[in-house]
GROMACS .gro file of C-alpha atoms in nm:
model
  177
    1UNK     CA    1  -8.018  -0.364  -5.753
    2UNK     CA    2  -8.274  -0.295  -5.492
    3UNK     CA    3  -8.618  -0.473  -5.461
    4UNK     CA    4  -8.836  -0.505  -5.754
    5UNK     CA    5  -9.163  -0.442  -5.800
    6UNK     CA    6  -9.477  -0.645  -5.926
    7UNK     CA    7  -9.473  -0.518  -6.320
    8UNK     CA    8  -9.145  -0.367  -6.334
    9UNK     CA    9  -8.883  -0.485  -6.579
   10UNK     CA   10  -8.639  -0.639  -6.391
   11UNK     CA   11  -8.261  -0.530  -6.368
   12UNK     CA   12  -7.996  -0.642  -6.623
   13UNK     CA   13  -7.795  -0.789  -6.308
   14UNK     CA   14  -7.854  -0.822  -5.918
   15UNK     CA   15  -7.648  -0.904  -5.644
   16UNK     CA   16  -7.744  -1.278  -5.624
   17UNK     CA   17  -7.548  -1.228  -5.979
   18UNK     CA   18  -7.258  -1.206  -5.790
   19UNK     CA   19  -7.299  -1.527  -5.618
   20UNK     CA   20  -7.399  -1.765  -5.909
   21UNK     CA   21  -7.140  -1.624  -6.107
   22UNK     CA   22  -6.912  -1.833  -5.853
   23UNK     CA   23  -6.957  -2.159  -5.966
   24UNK     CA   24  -6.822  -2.101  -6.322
   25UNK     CA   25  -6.475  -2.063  -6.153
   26UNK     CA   26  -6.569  -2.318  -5.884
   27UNK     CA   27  -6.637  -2.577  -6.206
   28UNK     CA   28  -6.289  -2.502  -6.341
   29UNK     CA   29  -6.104  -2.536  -5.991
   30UNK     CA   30  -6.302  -2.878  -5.919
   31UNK     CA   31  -6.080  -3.093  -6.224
   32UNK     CA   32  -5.780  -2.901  -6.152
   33UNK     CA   33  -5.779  -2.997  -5.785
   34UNK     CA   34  -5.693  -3.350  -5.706
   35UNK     CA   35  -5.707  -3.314  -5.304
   36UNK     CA   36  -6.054  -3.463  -5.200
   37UNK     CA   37  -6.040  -3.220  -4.914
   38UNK     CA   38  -6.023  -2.950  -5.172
   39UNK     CA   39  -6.269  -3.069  -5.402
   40UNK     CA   40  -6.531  -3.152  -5.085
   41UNK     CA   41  -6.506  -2.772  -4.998
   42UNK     CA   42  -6.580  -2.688  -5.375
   43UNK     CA   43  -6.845  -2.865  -5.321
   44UNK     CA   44  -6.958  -2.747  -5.059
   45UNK     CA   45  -6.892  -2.350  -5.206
   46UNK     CA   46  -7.113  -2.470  -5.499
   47UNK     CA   47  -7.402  -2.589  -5.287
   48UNK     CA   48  -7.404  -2.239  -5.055
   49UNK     CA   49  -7.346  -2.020  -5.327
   50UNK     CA   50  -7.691  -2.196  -5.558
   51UNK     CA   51  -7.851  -2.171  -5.168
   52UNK     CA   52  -7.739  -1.806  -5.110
   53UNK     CA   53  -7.835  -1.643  -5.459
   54UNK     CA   54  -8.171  -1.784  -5.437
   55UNK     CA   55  -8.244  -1.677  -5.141
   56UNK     CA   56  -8.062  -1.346  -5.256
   57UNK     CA   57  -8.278  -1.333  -5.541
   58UNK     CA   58  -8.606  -1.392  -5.380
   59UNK     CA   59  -8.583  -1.146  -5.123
   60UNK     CA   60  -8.447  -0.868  -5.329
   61UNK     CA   61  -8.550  -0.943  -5.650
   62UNK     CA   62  -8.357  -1.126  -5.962
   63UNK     CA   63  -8.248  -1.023  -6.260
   64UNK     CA   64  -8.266  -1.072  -6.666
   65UNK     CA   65  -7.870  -1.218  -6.661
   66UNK     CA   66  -7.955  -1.450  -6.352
   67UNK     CA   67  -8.232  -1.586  -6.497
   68UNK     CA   68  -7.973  -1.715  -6.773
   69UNK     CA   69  -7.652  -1.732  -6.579
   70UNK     CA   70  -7.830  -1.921  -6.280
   71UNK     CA   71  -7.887  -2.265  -6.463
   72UNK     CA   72  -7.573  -2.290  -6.726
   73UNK     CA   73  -7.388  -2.191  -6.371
   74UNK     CA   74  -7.553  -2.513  -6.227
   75UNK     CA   75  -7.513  -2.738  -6.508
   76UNK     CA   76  -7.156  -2.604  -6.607
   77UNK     CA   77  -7.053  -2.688  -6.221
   78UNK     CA   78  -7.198  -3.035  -6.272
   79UNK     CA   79  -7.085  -3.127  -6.596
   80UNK     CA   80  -6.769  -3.061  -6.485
   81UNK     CA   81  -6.733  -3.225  -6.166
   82UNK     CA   82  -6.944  -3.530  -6.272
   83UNK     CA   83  -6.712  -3.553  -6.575
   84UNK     CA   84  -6.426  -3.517  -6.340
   85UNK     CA   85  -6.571  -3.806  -6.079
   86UNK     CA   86  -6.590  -4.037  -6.408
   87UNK     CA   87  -6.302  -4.009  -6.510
   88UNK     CA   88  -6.137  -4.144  -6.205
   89UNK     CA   89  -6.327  -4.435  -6.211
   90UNK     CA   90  -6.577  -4.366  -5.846
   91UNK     CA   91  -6.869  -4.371  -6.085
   92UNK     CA   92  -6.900  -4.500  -6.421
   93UNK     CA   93  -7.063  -4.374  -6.717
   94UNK     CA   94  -7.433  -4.517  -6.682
   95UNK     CA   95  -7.451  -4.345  -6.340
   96UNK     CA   96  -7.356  -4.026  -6.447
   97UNK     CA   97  -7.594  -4.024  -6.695
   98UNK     CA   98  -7.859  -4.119  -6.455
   99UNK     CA   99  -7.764  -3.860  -6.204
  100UNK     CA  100  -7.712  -3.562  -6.492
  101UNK     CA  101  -8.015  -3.668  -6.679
  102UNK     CA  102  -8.282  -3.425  -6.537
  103UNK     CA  103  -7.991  -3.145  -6.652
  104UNK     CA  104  -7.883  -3.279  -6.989
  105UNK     CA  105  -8.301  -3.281  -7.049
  106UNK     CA  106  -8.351  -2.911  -6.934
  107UNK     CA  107  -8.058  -2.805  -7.203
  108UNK     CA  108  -8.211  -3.029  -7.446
  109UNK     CA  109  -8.546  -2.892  -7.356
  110UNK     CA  110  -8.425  -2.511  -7.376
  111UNK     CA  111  -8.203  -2.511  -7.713
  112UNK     CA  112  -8.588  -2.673  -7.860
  113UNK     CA  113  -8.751  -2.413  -7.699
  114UNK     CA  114  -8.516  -2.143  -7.850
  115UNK     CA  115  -8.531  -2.305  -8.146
  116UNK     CA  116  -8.896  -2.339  -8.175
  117UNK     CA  117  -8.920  -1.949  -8.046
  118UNK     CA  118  -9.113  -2.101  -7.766
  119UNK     CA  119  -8.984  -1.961  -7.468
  120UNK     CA  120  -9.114  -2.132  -7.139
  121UNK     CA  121  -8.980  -2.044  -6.802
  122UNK     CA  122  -9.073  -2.260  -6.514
  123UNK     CA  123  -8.974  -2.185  -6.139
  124UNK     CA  124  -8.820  -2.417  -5.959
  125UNK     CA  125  -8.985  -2.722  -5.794
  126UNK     CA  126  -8.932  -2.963  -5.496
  127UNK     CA  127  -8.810  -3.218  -5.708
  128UNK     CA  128  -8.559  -3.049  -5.884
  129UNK     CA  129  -8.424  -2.910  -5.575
  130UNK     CA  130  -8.452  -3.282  -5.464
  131UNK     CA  131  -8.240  -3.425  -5.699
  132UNK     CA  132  -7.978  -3.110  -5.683
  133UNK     CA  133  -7.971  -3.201  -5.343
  134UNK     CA  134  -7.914  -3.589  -5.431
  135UNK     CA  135  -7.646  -3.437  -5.715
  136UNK     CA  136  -7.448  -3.286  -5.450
  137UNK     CA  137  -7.415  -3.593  -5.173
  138UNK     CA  138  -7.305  -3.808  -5.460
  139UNK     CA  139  -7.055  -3.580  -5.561
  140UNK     CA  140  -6.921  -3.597  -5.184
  141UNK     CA  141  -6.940  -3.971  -5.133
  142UNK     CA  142  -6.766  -4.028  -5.498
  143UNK     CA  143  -6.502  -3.765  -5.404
  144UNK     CA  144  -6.456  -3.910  -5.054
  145UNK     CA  145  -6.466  -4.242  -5.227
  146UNK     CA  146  -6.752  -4.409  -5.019
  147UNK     CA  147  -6.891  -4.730  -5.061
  148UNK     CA  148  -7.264  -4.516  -5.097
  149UNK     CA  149  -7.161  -4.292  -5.383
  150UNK     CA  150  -7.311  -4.561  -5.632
  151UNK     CA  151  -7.633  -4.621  -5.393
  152UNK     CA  152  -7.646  -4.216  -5.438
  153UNK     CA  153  -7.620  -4.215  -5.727
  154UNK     CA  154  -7.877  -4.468  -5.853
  155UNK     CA  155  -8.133  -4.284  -5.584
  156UNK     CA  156  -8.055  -3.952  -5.741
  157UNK     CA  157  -8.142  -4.073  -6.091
  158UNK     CA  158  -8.476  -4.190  -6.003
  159UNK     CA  159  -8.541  -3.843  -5.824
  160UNK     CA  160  -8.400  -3.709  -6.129
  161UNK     CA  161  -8.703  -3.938  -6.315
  162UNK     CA  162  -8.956  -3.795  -6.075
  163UNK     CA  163  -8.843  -3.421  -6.117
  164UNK     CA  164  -8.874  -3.464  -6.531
  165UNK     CA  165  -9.231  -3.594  -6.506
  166UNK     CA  166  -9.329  -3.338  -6.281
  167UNK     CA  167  -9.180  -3.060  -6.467
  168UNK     CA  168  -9.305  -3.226  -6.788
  169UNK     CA  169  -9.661  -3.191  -6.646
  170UNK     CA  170  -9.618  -2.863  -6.514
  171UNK     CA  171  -9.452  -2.764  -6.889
  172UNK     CA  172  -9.817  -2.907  -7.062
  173UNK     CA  173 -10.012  -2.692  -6.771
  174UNK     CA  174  -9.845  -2.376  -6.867
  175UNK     CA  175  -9.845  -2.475  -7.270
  176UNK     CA  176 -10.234  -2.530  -7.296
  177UNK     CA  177 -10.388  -2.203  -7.443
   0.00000   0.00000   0.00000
């Protein structure tokens, strides 16, 4: 699990493994919780541990399972909690949509991809990171119940707008032979 270098497979799993692997439990605990308190510090786990492995994985190198288990990690945790934050009524179902829609996109993107046999991987970019960043101060504010949650939420889903045409341009970029 040590650092990898430039042409080398890389490892089945890494440490930053470790890490990611914590918000599949985290996305079960967040419906199960009622306390906002509780589900603010979920929160708040989620965001350190998607922080931590990346930086984890950058400085010593990521691995073949991260590469998977980072993003269904990511859009298990907010599937569940945004799920969870519409069903009590802080934001309805339009908003959610707007503020999962750069996810729901990426799976829809990656099971045509698989299906197609067209692999493409593209690394992360500012405004994905943006709108993950927007995804997780709406989840506060609709857990804390503040009168922002739905301002954050409409805000996050135009990031979320920017971030798919930029990653759809990128995605063309890398496509062209």
């Amino acid at each position: 699990m040590g650092l990898a270098k430039e042409g080398q497979v890389k490892p089945w799993v890494a440490w930053a493994d470790v890490l990611t692997a914590l918000r599949l439990p985290l996305a079960v605990a967040f419906p199960v919780l009622g306390d906002p308190l509780a589900r603010s510090g979920i929160v708040a786990l989620a965001a350190a541990s998607d922080v931590c492995d990346g930086m984890l994985a950058r400085r010593y190198g990521g691995s073949r399972l991260g590469a998977v288990l980072d993003p269904v990690a990511d859009k298990t945790f907010m599937a569940a909690a945004f799920v969870t934050v519409w069903r009590s009524g802080a934001l309805d179902g339009l908003e959610i949509v707007g503020v999962l829609l750069r996810d729901i996109l990426a799976v829809v993107g990656f099971v045509g991809s698989a299906v197609m046999h067209r692999s493409l991987a593209l690394p992360a970019r500012a405004g994905g990171k943006a709108v993950t960043v927007g995804q997780m101060l709406t989840l506060i504010a609709a857990v804390a119940g503040s009168p922002l949650a739905r301002s954050l939420a409409w805000a996050t889903a135009a990031v979320g707008l920017y971030a798919i045409w930029d990653y759809g341009r990128a995605a063309r970029r890398l496509a062209r032979p």
